[in-house]
Tab-separated table of C-alpha atoms in Angstrom:
chain	number	residue	atom	x	y	z
C	1386	UNK	CA	-90.976	-143.299	-18.107
C	1387	UNK	CA	-88.001	-145.355	-17.131
C	1388	UNK	CA	-86.404	-144.298	-20.798
C	1389	UNK	CA	-87.277	-140.725	-20.410
C	1390	UNK	CA	-85.622	-140.680	-17.262
C	1391	UNK	CA	-82.324	-142.259	-18.553
C	1392	UNK	CA	-82.472	-139.746	-21.251
C	1393	UNK	CA	-82.378	-136.975	-18.422
C	1394	UNK	CA	-79.527	-138.307	-16.694
C	1395	UNK	CA	-77.330	-139.007	-20.219
C	1396	UNK	CA	-77.703	-135.739	-21.425
C	1397	UNK	CA	-76.473	-134.359	-18.029
C	1398	UNK	CA	-79.969	-133.024	-16.240
C	1399	UNK	CA	-80.936	-134.464	-13.347
C	1400	UNK	CA	-84.980	-135.239	-12.544
C	1401	UNK	CA	-87.274	-132.141	-11.422
C	1402	UNK	CA	-87.889	-133.654	-7.935
C	1403	UNK	CA	-84.059	-134.019	-7.426
C	1404	UNK	CA	-83.391	-130.311	-8.586
C	1405	UNK	CA	-86.411	-128.771	-5.895
C	1406	UNK	CA	-84.765	-131.152	-3.238
C	1407	UNK	CA	-81.450	-128.896	-3.905
C	1408	UNK	CA	-82.978	-125.535	-3.890
C	1409	UNK	CA	-81.962	-123.417	-0.570
C	1410	UNK	CA	-85.364	-122.282	1.807
C	1411	UNK	CA	-84.589	-118.635	1.095
C	1412	UNK	CA	-87.177	-117.702	4.001
C	1413	UNK	CA	-84.577	-118.444	6.603
C	1414	UNK	CA	-81.946	-116.573	4.515
C	1415	UNK	CA	-84.082	-113.453	4.896
C	1416	UNK	CA	-83.303	-110.010	7.459
C	1417	UNK	CA	-85.182	-110.130	10.248
C	1418	UNK	CA	-86.677	-108.251	12.856
C	1419	UNK	CA	-87.347	-107.928	16.464
C	1420	UNK	CA	-88.888	-104.761	17.602
C	1421	UNK	CA	-89.904	-104.052	20.869
C	1422	UNK	CA	-89.635	-101.041	23.776
C	1423	UNK	CA	-88.050	-101.398	27.060
C	1424	UNK	CA	-90.095	-100.042	30.073
C	1425	UNK	CA	-89.528	-100.178	33.935
C	1426	UNK	CA	-91.976	-99.411	37.138
C	1427	UNK	CA	-90.463	-96.519	39.136
C	1428	UNK	CA	-91.358	-92.715	38.501
C	1429	UNK	CA	-87.607	-92.005	37.951
C	1430	UNK	CA	-86.576	-90.097	34.633
C	1431	UNK	CA	-83.244	-91.226	33.653
C	1432	UNK	CA	-80.265	-89.039	32.810
C	1433	UNK	CA	-79.188	-87.253	29.668
C	1434	UNK	CA	-76.479	-89.730	29.047
C	1435	UNK	CA	-78.315	-92.698	29.852
C	1436	UNK	CA	-77.488	-95.333	26.822
C	1437	UNK	CA	-79.590	-98.536	26.327
C	1438	UNK	CA	-78.235	-101.712	25.374
C	1439	UNK	CA	-80.295	-104.622	24.104
C	1440	UNK	CA	-79.268	-108.106	22.778
C	1441	UNK	CA	-80.509	-111.338	20.927
C	1442	UNK	CA	-78.657	-114.117	22.228
C	1443	UNK	CA	-78.193	-117.610	22.260
C	1444	UNK	CA	-78.483	-119.061	25.501
C	1445	UNK	CA	-78.447	-122.800	24.797
C	1446	UNK	CA	-75.431	-123.813	26.878
C	1447	UNK	CA	-75.655	-123.069	30.954
C	1448	UNK	CA	-72.047	-123.669	31.329
C	1449	UNK	CA	-70.903	-121.271	28.552
C	1450	UNK	CA	-70.938	-118.062	27.623
C	1451	UNK	CA	-74.050	-116.606	25.506
C	1452	UNK	CA	-73.483	-116.223	22.041
C	1453	UNK	CA	-74.909	-112.631	20.874
C	1454	UNK	CA	-76.935	-112.896	17.654
C	1455	UNK	CA	-78.141	-108.936	17.496
C	1456	UNK	CA	-77.441	-106.326	19.150
C	1457	UNK	CA	-78.381	-102.482	19.349
C	1458	UNK	CA	-77.556	-99.094	21.474
C	1459	UNK	CA	-79.716	-96.330	21.925
C	1460	UNK	CA	-77.900	-93.563	22.710
C	1461	UNK	CA	-79.321	-91.143	24.049
C	1462	UNK	CA	-82.109	-93.770	25.989
C	1463	UNK	CA	-84.213	-91.080	26.398
C	1464	UNK	CA	-87.022	-91.582	28.868
C	1465	UNK	CA	-89.313	-94.942	29.048
C	1466	UNK	CA	-90.900	-96.545	27.047
C	1467	UNK	CA	-88.176	-97.105	25.061
C	1468	UNK	CA	-88.094	-98.492	21.650
C	1469	UNK	CA	-85.682	-100.722	20.014
C	1470	UNK	CA	-85.293	-102.531	17.007
C	1471	UNK	CA	-82.947	-105.476	16.388
C	1472	UNK	CA	-82.213	-106.949	12.892
C	1473	UNK	CA	-80.453	-110.355	12.189
C	1474	UNK	CA	-79.618	-112.677	9.347
C	1475	UNK	CA	-82.479	-115.586	10.005
C	1476	UNK	CA	-80.105	-118.243	8.553
C	1477	UNK	CA	-77.702	-118.248	11.527
C	1478	UNK	CA	-80.684	-119.318	13.835
C	1479	UNK	CA	-80.620	-123.059	15.137
C	1480	UNK	CA	-83.952	-124.653	15.348
C	1481	UNK	CA	-82.987	-126.527	18.598
C	1482	UNK	CA	-81.309	-123.566	20.321
C	1483	UNK	CA	-82.496	-121.440	23.178
C	1484	UNK	CA	-82.883	-117.537	22.581
C	1485	UNK	CA	-83.416	-114.738	24.880
C	1486	UNK	CA	-83.330	-110.812	24.996
C	1487	UNK	CA	-81.399	-109.045	27.424
C	1488	UNK	CA	-81.369	-105.564	28.167
C	1489	UNK	CA	-79.641	-103.060	30.683
C	1490	UNK	CA	-79.696	-99.203	30.699
C	1491	UNK	CA	-76.197	-97.056	32.028
C	1492	UNK	CA	-75.514	-93.590	32.466
C	1493	UNK	CA	-71.350	-93.015	32.842
C	1494	UNK	CA	-70.521	-96.481	33.407
C	1495	UNK	CA	-73.192	-96.885	36.406
C	1496	UNK	CA	-75.737	-99.855	35.495
C	1497	UNK	CA	-78.841	-98.426	36.509
C	1498	UNK	CA	-81.841	-101.232	35.025
C	1499	UNK	CA	-81.564	-104.667	33.741
C	1500	UNK	CA	-83.396	-107.497	32.585
C	1501	UNK	CA	-83.008	-109.850	35.681
C	1502	UNK	CA	-85.546	-112.375	34.147
C	1503	UNK	CA	-85.004	-114.729	31.279
C	1504	UNK	CA	-87.041	-113.252	28.295
C	1505	UNK	CA	-87.140	-115.809	25.712
C	1506	UNK	CA	-88.234	-115.709	22.225
C	1507	UNK	CA	-88.307	-117.546	19.392
C	1508	UNK	CA	-86.553	-115.284	16.611
C	1509	UNK	CA	-88.110	-116.711	13.667
C	1510	UNK	CA	-91.947	-116.029	15.290
C	1511	UNK	CA	-91.015	-113.222	17.360
C	1512	UNK	CA	-92.128	-109.621	15.828
C	1513	UNK	CA	-92.878	-107.147	18.884
C	1514	UNK	CA	-91.564	-108.038	22.744
C	1515	UNK	CA	-91.847	-105.422	25.813
C	1516	UNK	CA	-89.351	-105.944	28.299
C	1517	UNK	CA	-89.552	-104.702	31.953
C	1518	UNK	CA	-86.502	-103.965	33.338
C	1519	UNK	CA	-85.618	-103.623	37.190
C	1520	UNK	CA	-83.620	-100.925	38.965
C	1521	UNK	CA	-80.087	-102.027	40.315
C	1522	UNK	CA	-78.558	-99.113	41.368
C	1523	UNK	CA	-80.639	-96.329	43.216
C	1524	UNK	CA	-79.602	-92.828	41.812
C	1525	UNK	CA	-78.201	-90.389	44.488
C	1526	UNK	CA	-81.120	-88.161	45.767
C	1527	UNK	CA	-79.680	-84.778	47.007
C	1528	UNK	CA	-82.029	-81.908	47.743
C	1529	UNK	CA	-81.369	-78.820	44.684
C	1530	UNK	CA	-79.999	-75.975	45.729
C	1531	UNK	CA	-82.357	-74.317	43.268
C	1532	UNK	CA	-84.989	-74.928	40.639
C	1533	UNK	CA	-82.339	-74.364	37.774
C	1534	UNK	CA	-80.956	-77.510	35.403
C	1535	UNK	CA	-82.669	-79.997	36.692
C	1536	UNK	CA	-84.490	-82.624	34.872
C	1537	UNK	CA	-88.352	-82.290	37.213
C	1538	UNK	CA	-90.445	-85.474	36.543
C	1539	UNK	CA	-94.005	-85.685	37.187
C	1540	UNK	CA	-94.841	-87.790	39.757
C	1541	UNK	CA	-98.532	-86.322	40.223
C	1542	UNK	CA	-101.065	-83.493	38.568
C	1543	UNK	CA	-103.659	-81.780	40.875
C	1544	UNK	CA	-103.758	-84.875	43.205
C	1545	UNK	CA	-104.408	-87.478	40.188
C	1546	UNK	CA	-101.485	-89.168	40.140
C	1547	UNK	CA	-99.809	-90.105	36.548
C	1548	UNK	CA	-100.026	-92.941	33.652
C	1549	UNK	CA	-97.293	-95.575	34.621
C	1550	UNK	CA	-96.490	-95.448	30.984
C	1551	UNK	CA	-96.301	-92.134	30.529
C	1552	UNK	CA	-93.768	-89.768	30.834
C	1553	UNK	CA	-94.156	-85.647	31.789
C	1554	UNK	CA	-90.870	-83.691	32.592
C	1555	UNK	CA	-90.140	-79.884	33.126
C	1556	UNK	CA	-86.736	-78.087	33.051
C	1557	UNK	CA	-86.026	-74.393	34.037
C	1558	UNK	CA	-82.919	-73.056	32.604
C	1559	UNK	CA	-81.253	-69.884	34.579
C	1560	UNK	CA	-82.091	-67.753	31.254
C	1561	UNK	CA	-85.791	-68.244	31.958
C	1562	UNK	CA	-86.483	-71.283	29.241
C	1563	UNK	CA	-88.452	-73.996	29.954
C	1564	UNK	CA	-89.060	-77.109	27.786
C	1565	UNK	CA	-89.948	-81.096	28.502
C	1566	UNK	CA	-92.190	-83.851	27.451
C	1567	UNK	CA	-96.057	-83.255	27.785
C	1568	UNK	CA	-96.423	-87.015	27.487
C	1569	UNK	CA	-96.941	-86.870	24.043
C	1570	UNK	CA	-95.598	-83.429	22.554
C	1571	UNK	CA	-92.497	-81.722	23.857
C	1572	UNK	CA	-93.327	-78.336	24.765
C	1573	UNK	CA	-91.394	-74.762	25.548
C	1574	UNK	CA	-92.260	-71.470	27.377
C	1575	UNK	CA	-90.796	-69.180	29.832
C	1576	UNK	CA	-90.719	-69.204	33.343
C	1577	UNK	CA	-90.027	-65.859	35.687
C	1578	UNK	CA	-88.434	-66.757	39.158
C	1579	UNK	CA	-88.100	-64.058	41.806
C	1580	UNK	CA	-87.333	-66.425	45.352
C	1581	UNK	CA	-90.089	-69.117	45.597
C	1582	UNK	CA	-92.292	-67.442	43.765
C	1583	UNK	CA	-92.904	-68.242	39.710
C	1584	UNK	CA	-94.868	-67.921	37.221
C	1585	UNK	CA	-95.076	-69.450	33.270
C	1586	UNK	CA	-96.079	-68.088	30.020
C	1587	UNK	CA	-96.046	-68.852	26.302
C	1588	UNK	CA	-96.225	-72.397	26.779
C	1589	UNK	CA	-96.514	-73.572	23.376
C	1590	UNK	CA	-95.873	-77.465	21.925
C	1591	UNK	CA	-95.288	-79.882	18.784
C	1592	UNK	CA	-98.668	-80.864	17.294
C	1593	UNK	CA	-98.015	-84.816	17.268
C	1594	UNK	CA	-101.339	-86.916	18.513
C	1595	UNK	CA	-101.140	-89.461	20.444
C	1596	UNK	CA	-103.514	-92.017	22.569
C	1597	UNK	CA	-106.478	-89.959	24.354
C	1598	UNK	CA	-105.272	-90.704	27.604
C	1599	UNK	CA	-101.720	-89.447	27.171
C	1600	UNK	CA	-103.043	-86.498	25.561
C	1601	UNK	CA	-105.460	-85.666	28.853
C	1602	UNK	CA	-102.577	-85.908	30.820
C	1603	UNK	CA	-100.541	-83.241	29.098
C	1604	UNK	CA	-103.464	-81.030	28.630
C	1605	UNK	CA	-103.602	-81.040	32.942
C	1606	UNK	CA	-100.250	-80.856	32.912
C	1607	UNK	CA	-99.767	-77.391	30.707
C	1608	UNK	CA	-102.941	-76.600	32.905
C	1609	UNK	CA	-101.088	-76.866	35.933
C	1610	UNK	CA	-98.122	-74.814	34.885
C	1611	UNK	CA	-100.217	-72.162	34.180
C	1612	UNK	CA	-101.866	-71.960	37.801
C	1613	UNK	CA	-98.630	-72.248	39.407
C	1614	UNK	CA	-97.433	-69.056	41.640
C	1615	UNK	CA	-94.758	-70.325	43.606
C	1616	UNK	CA	-92.804	-73.636	44.414
C	1617	UNK	CA	-91.086	-75.205	47.351
C	1618	UNK	CA	-88.809	-78.408	48.013
C	1619	UNK	CA	-89.800	-81.286	50.170
C	1620	UNK	CA	-87.046	-84.362	50.661
C	1621	UNK	CA	-85.648	-83.763	47.083
C	1622	UNK	CA	-89.263	-83.177	45.682
C	1623	UNK	CA	-90.186	-79.734	43.961
C	1624	UNK	CA	-94.146	-78.696	44.334
C	1625	UNK	CA	-95.685	-76.304	42.168
C	1626	UNK	CA	-98.149	-74.521	44.079
C	1627	UNK	CA	-101.189	-72.056	42.734
C	1628	UNK	CA	-102.672	-68.722	44.569
C	1629	UNK	CA	-104.596	-70.708	46.603
C	1630	UNK	CA	-101.858	-72.999	48.436
C	1631	UNK	CA	-103.026	-76.425	46.411
C	1632	UNK	CA	-100.124	-78.512	45.417
C	1633	UNK	CA	-100.938	-78.449	41.784
C	1634	UNK	CA	-97.704	-80.670	40.759
C	1635	UNK	CA	-95.083	-82.944	42.450
C	1636	UNK	CA	-91.990	-83.789	40.621
C	1637	UNK	CA	-89.075	-86.064	41.204
C	1638	UNK	CA	-85.659	-84.766	40.187
C	1639	UNK	CA	-83.110	-86.643	38.533
C	1640	UNK	CA	-79.911	-84.573	37.108
């Protein structure tokens, strides 16, 4: 056996065991991805120009700036939950380093929401993450002069509230067109506005299928819109009222 090993070295070959030790771990060099979503607790719609920034950072050194490993901007951010996808080179991850996800939502250079707690992750093991952001700037709430050109976010439908993780919105244009997010699908239609009287017609929507709870909230929103016959404002809120004087939807406005 020793003679055979000598022959390998004489003719320029290394033993097989040595060759295997020199082979790099290709799994570390593979592209990695962390997917997730950003949410917050407040029932506040984001303005149309809101931008979400999410980054994966090396935060190992407490007395030094963090090092960014991956970064993504979602522009426009849309409404929560806002999904993100960070791609990075796994070979850059150091075994003894500490990594964390950081996120913020801005609009027109104003900081609206931020991750106020360290969200530590193992980049080579974490595949999905949910980040809860904290509001750091209260949007200026002004009582609108009219129902038009404001993005309205439903806070209550038929006195039964709404889901914390679902957004139902409405926007009425001056030309009478109506659009928004039901909870799952985008919808569209028309509104006839005369003073404080209002009626909706021709409501249609895209045909995506979502979780039953989302579809149920969306159905209730559409039914409530069809019942509305008037509206009023109270402390910046928009109330749609049916013919019997019952509040069918309460909206909060944001831009």
